[in-house]
Amino acid sequence: MLEEVDTSPSDKRTLWFVTQNDHKYQEARRSLDPFGIKIRKLASPKTEIQSTDLGDIAKFAAKEAARKHNRTVVVEDSGLFIRALNGFPGPYSSYIHATIGVEGLLHLMNQKRRREAYFQASLAVSSPKATSQEFSGRVNGTISHKSAGKQGFGFDPIFVPKDTRKTFAEGGSQFKDRYSHRAIAFRKLALWYIKTKVQTRNQFCRPAEP
Ligand code: ITT
């Protein structure tokens, strides 16, 4: 359902996350909270162009959504890239999860000895007039031999971050926030956002020329 449209003046300072995936939204919120940055969810459908570049997919959707909703938005495109499958499912992760699912992917990984994989999240922030900013995060790991854990979403039950022994779904939210591609990308966004706000404020606070 489309979130209620907020037209109050404070709306201008709100960052809207265009997503229909509540797990993504909750993870983003948790990553931005320590920086004092509030986001809200805009569960509006968006255009996903055909591309192998997650950044391009996010950028196109963000520009379109910023114009359509006349506000500053962030869009994230993410995916799981498995080395033994030449990067599959990558940008098709959402579709593959909805069709063959976790068990289907494990089946494709049957007999594969090399199990390295990574998750990537690409973010694009766009406002109706400004050019967009991009941030990305990546976490390396391996694909487990069987599904484990009940927390999280998507491929969390089969992804074990590097140097750990648990899947994201076994580890839970603190574990996920410590290692995830999404947390890394949103922390980068937070640092940029704070820097941009400080610069804007300083422009207004600068003493007038004598
Ligand atoms: P929105 O487009 O509405 O934001 P979505 O879930 O369709 O939601 P994507 O198009 O970016 O988002 O799809 C990424 C898919 O990759 C996602 O549906 C999962 O199957 C998988 N994925 C991405 N990040 C993940 C994570 O942190 N944990 C588990 N699976 C993840």
mmCIF file of C-alpha atoms and ligand atoms in Angstrom:
data_model
loop_
_atom_site.group_PDB
_atom_site.id
_atom_site.type_symbol
_atom_site.label_atom_id
_atom_site.label_comp_id
_atom_site.label_asym_id
_atom_site.label_seq_id
_atom_site.Cartn_x
_atom_site.Cartn_y
_atom_site.Cartn_z
ATOM 1 C CA MET A 1 0.000 0.000 0.000
ATOM 2 C CA LEU A 2 1.243 3.513 -0.775
ATOM 3 C CA GLU A 3 2.238 5.295 2.438
ATOM 4 C CA GLU A 4 0.270 8.374 3.342
ATOM 5 C CA VAL A 5 1.619 11.448 1.553
ATOM 6 C CA ASP A 6 2.984 14.006 3.997
ATOM 7 C CA THR A 7 2.734 17.538 2.667
ATOM 8 C CA SER A 8 3.776 19.403 5.816
ATOM 9 C CA PRO A 9 6.753 21.818 5.521
ATOM 10 C CA SER A 10 8.978 19.379 7.442
ATOM 11 C CA ASP A 11 8.418 16.966 4.574
ATOM 12 C CA LYS A 12 11.163 18.801 2.664
ATOM 13 C CA ARG A 13 13.750 17.522 5.146
ATOM 14 C CA THR A 14 12.516 13.962 5.199
ATOM 15 C CA LEU A 15 14.326 11.282 3.245
ATOM 16 C CA TRP A 16 11.850 8.880 1.667
ATOM 17 C CA PHE A 17 12.920 5.302 0.970
ATOM 18 C CA VAL A 18 11.003 4.033 -2.065
ATOM 19 C CA THR A 19 10.632 0.317 -1.432
ATOM 20 C CA GLN A 20 7.985 -2.334 -1.064
ATOM 21 C CA ASN A 21 10.291 -4.492 1.029
ATOM 22 C CA ASP A 22 9.769 -3.780 4.717
ATOM 23 C CA HIS A 23 12.898 -5.738 5.724
ATOM 24 C CA LYS A 24 15.028 -3.427 3.602
ATOM 25 C CA TYR A 25 13.314 -0.409 5.144
ATOM 26 C CA GLN A 26 13.793 -1.616 8.735
ATOM 27 C CA GLU A 27 17.479 -2.353 8.121
ATOM 28 C CA ALA A 28 17.993 1.080 6.553
ATOM 29 C CA ARG A 29 16.212 2.736 9.476
ATOM 30 C CA ARG A 30 18.423 0.937 11.996
ATOM 31 C CA SER A 31 21.577 1.974 10.115
ATOM 32 C CA LEU A 32 20.579 5.658 9.926
ATOM 33 C CA ASP A 33 19.193 5.959 13.470
ATOM 34 C CA PRO A 34 22.594 6.316 15.213
ATOM 35 C CA PHE A 35 23.279 9.315 12.936
ATOM 36 C CA GLY A 36 19.974 10.959 13.883
ATOM 37 C CA ILE A 37 18.705 10.661 10.312
ATOM 38 C CA LYS A 38 15.046 9.774 9.936
ATOM 39 C CA ILE A 39 13.675 8.060 6.876
ATOM 40 C CA ARG A 40 10.169 7.118 5.923
ATOM 41 C CA LYS A 41 8.890 4.431 3.638
ATOM 42 C CA LEU A 42 7.212 5.240 0.352
ATOM 43 C CA ALA A 43 5.787 1.921 -0.811
ATOM 44 C CA SER A 44 5.202 3.070 -4.345
ATOM 45 C CA PRO A 45 5.916 0.895 -7.409
ATOM 46 C CA LYS A 46 9.035 1.952 -9.315
ATOM 47 C CA THR A 47 10.511 1.336 -12.727
ATOM 48 C CA GLU A 48 13.304 -1.254 -12.810
ATOM 49 C CA ILE A 49 15.287 -0.932 -16.025
ATOM 50 C CA GLN A 50 17.049 -3.968 -17.523
ATOM 51 C CA SER A 51 20.711 -3.635 -16.612
ATOM 52 C CA THR A 52 23.452 -5.683 -15.038
ATOM 53 C CA ASP A 53 24.560 -2.598 -13.084
ATOM 54 C CA LEU A 54 22.678 -2.244 -9.776
ATOM 55 C CA GLY A 55 23.736 1.420 -9.560
ATOM 56 C CA ASP A 56 22.146 2.239 -12.925
ATOM 57 C CA ILE A 57 18.925 0.479 -11.913
ATOM 58 C CA ALA A 58 18.743 2.410 -8.626
ATOM 59 C CA LYS A 59 19.656 5.748 -10.264
ATOM 60 C CA PHE A 60 16.979 5.565 -12.937
ATOM 61 C CA ALA A 61 14.267 4.633 -10.425
ATOM 62 C CA ALA A 62 15.356 7.329 -7.958
ATOM 63 C CA LYS A 63 15.293 10.135 -10.539
ATOM 64 C CA GLU A 64 11.871 9.069 -11.730
ATOM 65 C CA ALA A 65 10.442 8.722 -8.205
ATOM 66 C CA ALA A 66 11.865 12.095 -7.081
ATOM 67 C CA ARG A 67 10.095 13.833 -9.963
ATOM 68 C CA LYS A 68 6.892 11.855 -9.608
ATOM 69 C CA HIS A 69 6.542 12.433 -5.852
ATOM 70 C CA ASN A 70 8.265 15.838 -5.826
ATOM 71 C CA ARG A 71 10.534 15.036 -2.901
ATOM 72 C CA THR A 72 13.979 13.704 -2.018
ATOM 73 C CA VAL A 73 14.033 9.932 -2.275
ATOM 74 C CA VAL A 74 16.435 7.056 -1.863
ATOM 75 C CA VAL A 75 16.162 3.881 -3.914
ATOM 76 C CA GLU A 76 18.149 0.710 -3.309
ATOM 77 C CA ASP A 77 18.807 -2.107 -5.711
ATOM 78 C CA SER A 78 20.567 -5.136 -4.324
ATOM 79 C CA GLY A 79 21.456 -8.683 -5.199
ATOM 80 C CA LEU A 80 23.385 -11.832 -4.423
ATOM 81 C CA PHE A 81 26.294 -12.624 -6.754
ATOM 82 C CA ILE A 82 27.547 -16.232 -6.703
ATOM 83 C CA ARG A 83 30.970 -16.888 -8.160
ATOM 84 C CA ALA A 84 30.367 -20.519 -9.225
ATOM 85 C CA LEU A 85 27.273 -19.325 -11.150
ATOM 86 C CA ASN A 86 29.131 -16.469 -12.872
ATOM 87 C CA GLY A 87 27.452 -13.820 -10.739
ATOM 88 C CA PHE A 88 23.934 -15.245 -10.957
ATOM 89 C CA PRO A 89 21.331 -14.278 -9.703
ATOM 90 C CA GLY A 90 22.803 -10.724 -9.312
ATOM 91 C CA PRO A 91 20.306 -8.136 -10.583
ATOM 92 C CA TYR A 92 17.673 -10.887 -10.958
ATOM 93 C CA SER A 93 17.782 -11.838 -7.264
ATOM 94 C CA SER A 94 14.274 -10.662 -6.460
ATOM 95 C CA TYR A 95 12.758 -12.638 -9.348
ATOM 96 C CA ILE A 96 14.834 -15.732 -8.634
ATOM 97 C CA HIS A 97 13.835 -15.646 -4.991
ATOM 98 C CA ALA A 98 10.180 -15.384 -5.985
ATOM 99 C CA THR A 99 10.452 -18.250 -8.495
ATOM 100 C CA ILE A 100 12.966 -20.976 -7.530
ATOM 101 C CA GLY A 101 13.642 -19.572 -4.045
ATOM 102 C CA VAL A 102 16.350 -20.523 -1.579
ATOM 103 C CA GLU A 103 15.990 -24.268 -2.196
ATOM 104 C CA GLY A 104 16.188 -23.784 -5.971
ATOM 105 C CA LEU A 105 19.411 -21.826 -5.633
ATOM 106 C CA LEU A 106 20.866 -24.454 -3.290
ATOM 107 C CA HIS A 107 19.989 -27.030 -5.931
ATOM 108 C CA LEU A 108 21.971 -25.080 -8.549
ATOM 109 C CA MET A 109 24.873 -25.098 -6.095
ATOM 110 C CA ASN A 110 24.769 -28.908 -5.697
ATOM 111 C CA GLN A 111 28.244 -30.392 -6.219
ATOM 112 C CA LYS A 112 29.849 -26.918 -6.408
ATOM 113 C CA ARG A 113 32.992 -26.867 -4.317
ATOM 114 C CA ARG A 114 33.657 -23.140 -4.664
ATOM 115 C CA ARG A 115 30.940 -21.385 -2.701
ATOM 116 C CA GLU A 116 32.124 -17.759 -2.584
ATOM 117 C CA ALA A 117 29.457 -15.110 -3.054
ATOM 118 C CA TYR A 118 28.757 -11.515 -2.201
ATOM 119 C CA PHE A 119 25.769 -9.312 -1.560
ATOM 120 C CA GLN A 120 25.796 -5.832 -3.022
ATOM 121 C CA ALA A 121 23.510 -2.891 -2.322
ATOM 122 C CA SER A 122 23.525 0.194 -4.547
ATOM 123 C CA LEU A 123 21.748 3.318 -3.335
ATOM 124 C CA ALA A 124 20.755 6.387 -5.290
ATOM 125 C CA VAL A 125 19.537 9.570 -3.611
ATOM 126 C CA SER A 126 17.692 11.971 -5.855
ATOM 127 C CA SER A 127 15.682 15.151 -5.428
ATOM 128 C CA PRO A 128 13.425 16.650 -8.106
ATOM 129 C CA LYS A 129 16.053 19.214 -9.190
ATOM 130 C CA ALA A 130 19.456 17.950 -7.993
ATOM 131 C CA THR A 131 21.608 15.314 -9.678
ATOM 132 C CA SER A 132 21.643 12.004 -7.919
ATOM 133 C CA GLN A 133 24.236 10.710 -5.454
ATOM 134 C CA GLU A 134 25.220 7.062 -5.332
ATOM 135 C CA PHE A 135 26.561 4.838 -2.567
ATOM 136 C CA SER A 136 27.243 1.135 -2.459
ATOM 137 C CA GLY A 137 28.098 -1.586 0.005
ATOM 138 C CA ARG A 138 29.317 -5.121 -0.421
ATOM 139 C CA VAL A 139 29.754 -8.080 1.918
ATOM 140 C CA ASN A 140 31.758 -11.150 0.941
ATOM 141 C CA GLY A 141 30.879 -14.597 2.179
ATOM 142 C CA THR A 142 29.913 -18.115 1.169
ATOM 143 C CA ILE A 143 26.772 -20.032 0.293
ATOM 144 C CA SER A 144 25.948 -22.621 2.964
ATOM 145 C CA HIS A 145 25.151 -26.232 2.063
ATOM 146 C CA LYS A 146 21.709 -26.009 3.579
ATOM 147 C CA SER A 147 19.281 -23.348 4.656
ATOM 148 C CA ALA A 148 19.671 -22.279 8.316
ATOM 149 C CA GLY A 149 17.916 -19.725 10.500
ATOM 150 C CA LYS A 150 14.547 -18.052 10.455
ATOM 151 C CA GLN A 151 15.319 -14.328 10.718
ATOM 152 C CA GLY A 152 15.700 -11.761 7.976
ATOM 153 C CA PHE A 153 14.477 -12.259 4.431
ATOM 154 C CA GLY A 154 15.427 -13.336 0.910
ATOM 155 C CA PHE A 155 18.654 -15.307 0.751
ATOM 156 C CA ASP A 156 19.610 -14.640 4.391
ATOM 157 C CA PRO A 157 19.232 -18.369 5.321
ATOM 158 C CA ILE A 158 22.050 -19.428 2.960
ATOM 159 C CA PHE A 159 24.567 -16.571 3.207
ATOM 160 C CA VAL A 160 27.444 -16.819 5.700
ATOM 161 C CA PRO A 161 29.493 -13.582 5.902
ATOM 162 C CA LYS A 162 33.265 -14.003 5.649
ATOM 163 C CA ASP A 163 35.075 -14.855 8.915
ATOM 164 C CA THR A 164 31.821 -15.900 10.616
ATOM 165 C CA ARG A 165 30.065 -19.232 11.116
ATOM 166 C CA LYS A 166 26.406 -18.251 10.965
ATOM 167 C CA THR A 167 24.019 -17.384 8.167
ATOM 168 C CA PHE A 168 22.435 -13.922 8.276
ATOM 169 C CA ALA A 169 19.150 -15.648 9.153
ATOM 170 C CA GLU A 170 20.733 -17.369 12.187
ATOM 171 C CA GLY A 171 22.579 -14.256 13.345
ATOM 172 C CA GLY A 172 19.613 -11.900 13.577
ATOM 173 C CA SER A 173 19.406 -8.140 13.230
ATOM 174 C CA GLN A 174 22.492 -7.062 15.223
ATOM 175 C CA PHE A 175 24.656 -9.535 13.333
ATOM 176 C CA LYS A 176 23.139 -8.434 10.021
ATOM 177 C CA ASP A 177 23.718 -4.742 10.806
ATOM 178 C CA ARG A 178 27.323 -5.447 11.704
ATOM 179 C CA TYR A 179 28.204 -7.061 8.379
ATOM 180 C CA SER A 180 25.600 -6.324 5.754
ATOM 181 C CA HIS A 181 26.012 -4.669 2.382
ATOM 182 C CA ARG A 182 22.959 -2.529 3.180
ATOM 183 C CA ALA A 183 24.348 -1.278 6.499
ATOM 184 C CA ILE A 184 27.643 -0.349 4.782
ATOM 185 C CA ALA A 185 25.864 1.550 1.991
ATOM 186 C CA PHE A 186 23.483 3.395 4.328
ATOM 187 C CA ARG A 187 26.331 4.409 6.645
ATOM 188 C CA LYS A 188 28.091 5.977 3.626
ATOM 189 C CA LEU A 189 24.882 7.784 2.761
ATOM 190 C CA ALA A 190 24.611 9.028 6.362
ATOM 191 C CA LEU A 191 28.108 10.541 6.344
ATOM 192 C CA TRP A 192 27.397 12.328 3.060
ATOM 193 C CA TYR A 193 23.988 13.516 4.263
ATOM 194 C CA ILE A 194 25.406 15.000 7.463
ATOM 195 C CA LYS A 195 28.244 16.695 5.580
ATOM 196 C CA THR A 196 25.827 18.167 3.058
ATOM 197 C CA LYS A 197 23.511 19.487 5.778
ATOM 198 C CA VAL A 198 26.408 21.096 7.678
ATOM 199 C CA GLN A 199 27.643 22.803 4.505
ATOM 200 C CA THR A 200 24.154 24.131 3.759
ATOM 201 C CA ARG A 201 23.782 25.430 7.322
ATOM 202 C CA ASN A 202 27.197 27.126 7.241
ATOM 203 C CA GLN A 203 26.257 28.966 4.056
ATOM 204 C CA PHE A 204 23.294 30.509 5.865
ATOM 205 C CA CYS A 205 25.276 31.246 9.052
ATOM 206 C CA ARG A 206 28.212 32.921 7.284
ATOM 207 C CA PRO A 207 28.575 36.566 8.469
ATOM 208 C CA ALA A 208 27.592 39.189 5.878
ATOM 209 C CA GLU A 209 30.452 40.811 3.920
ATOM 210 C CA PRO A 210 31.530 44.187 5.443
HETATM 211 P P1 ITT B 1 12.131 -3.103 -3.634
HETATM 212 O O1 ITT B 1 12.569 -3.183 -5.083
HETATM 213 O O2 ITT B 1 10.697 -2.788 -3.473
HETATM 214 O O3 ITT B 1 13.032 -2.205 -2.831
HETATM 215 P P2 ITT B 1 12.988 -5.883 -3.590
HETATM 216 O O4 ITT B 1 13.054 -6.927 -2.511
HETATM 217 O O5 ITT B 1 12.323 -6.280 -4.870
HETATM 218 O O6 ITT B 1 12.312 -4.586 -2.980
HETATM 219 P P3 ITT B 1 15.452 -5.660 -5.060
HETATM 220 O O7 ITT B 1 14.776 -5.474 -6.365
HETATM 221 O O8 ITT B 1 16.638 -4.813 -4.755
HETATM 222 O O9 ITT B 1 14.434 -5.392 -3.856
HETATM 223 O O10 ITT B 1 15.763 -7.197 -4.906
HETATM 224 C C1 ITT B 1 16.845 -7.650 -4.208
HETATM 225 C C2 ITT B 1 16.642 -9.110 -3.869
HETATM 226 O O11 ITT B 1 17.926 -9.651 -3.516
HETATM 227 C C3 ITT B 1 15.758 -9.290 -2.655
HETATM 228 O O12 ITT B 1 14.402 -9.455 -2.971
HETATM 229 C C4 ITT B 1 16.361 -10.557 -2.002
HETATM 230 O O13 ITT B 1 15.841 -11.710 -2.599
HETATM 231 C C5 ITT B 1 17.832 -10.413 -2.356
HETATM 232 N N1 ITT B 1 18.515 -9.665 -1.283
HETATM 233 C C6 ITT B 1 19.008 -8.407 -1.336
HETATM 234 N N2 ITT B 1 19.514 -8.028 -0.158
HETATM 235 C C7 ITT B 1 19.319 -9.067 0.663
HETATM 236 C C8 ITT B 1 19.589 -9.282 2.016
HETATM 237 O O14 ITT B 1 20.105 -8.350 2.786
HETATM 238 N N3 ITT B 1 19.267 -10.471 2.550
HETATM 239 C C9 ITT B 1 18.711 -11.437 1.803
HETATM 240 N N4 ITT B 1 18.396 -11.319 0.521
HETATM 241 C C10 ITT B 1 18.689 -10.126 -0.054
#
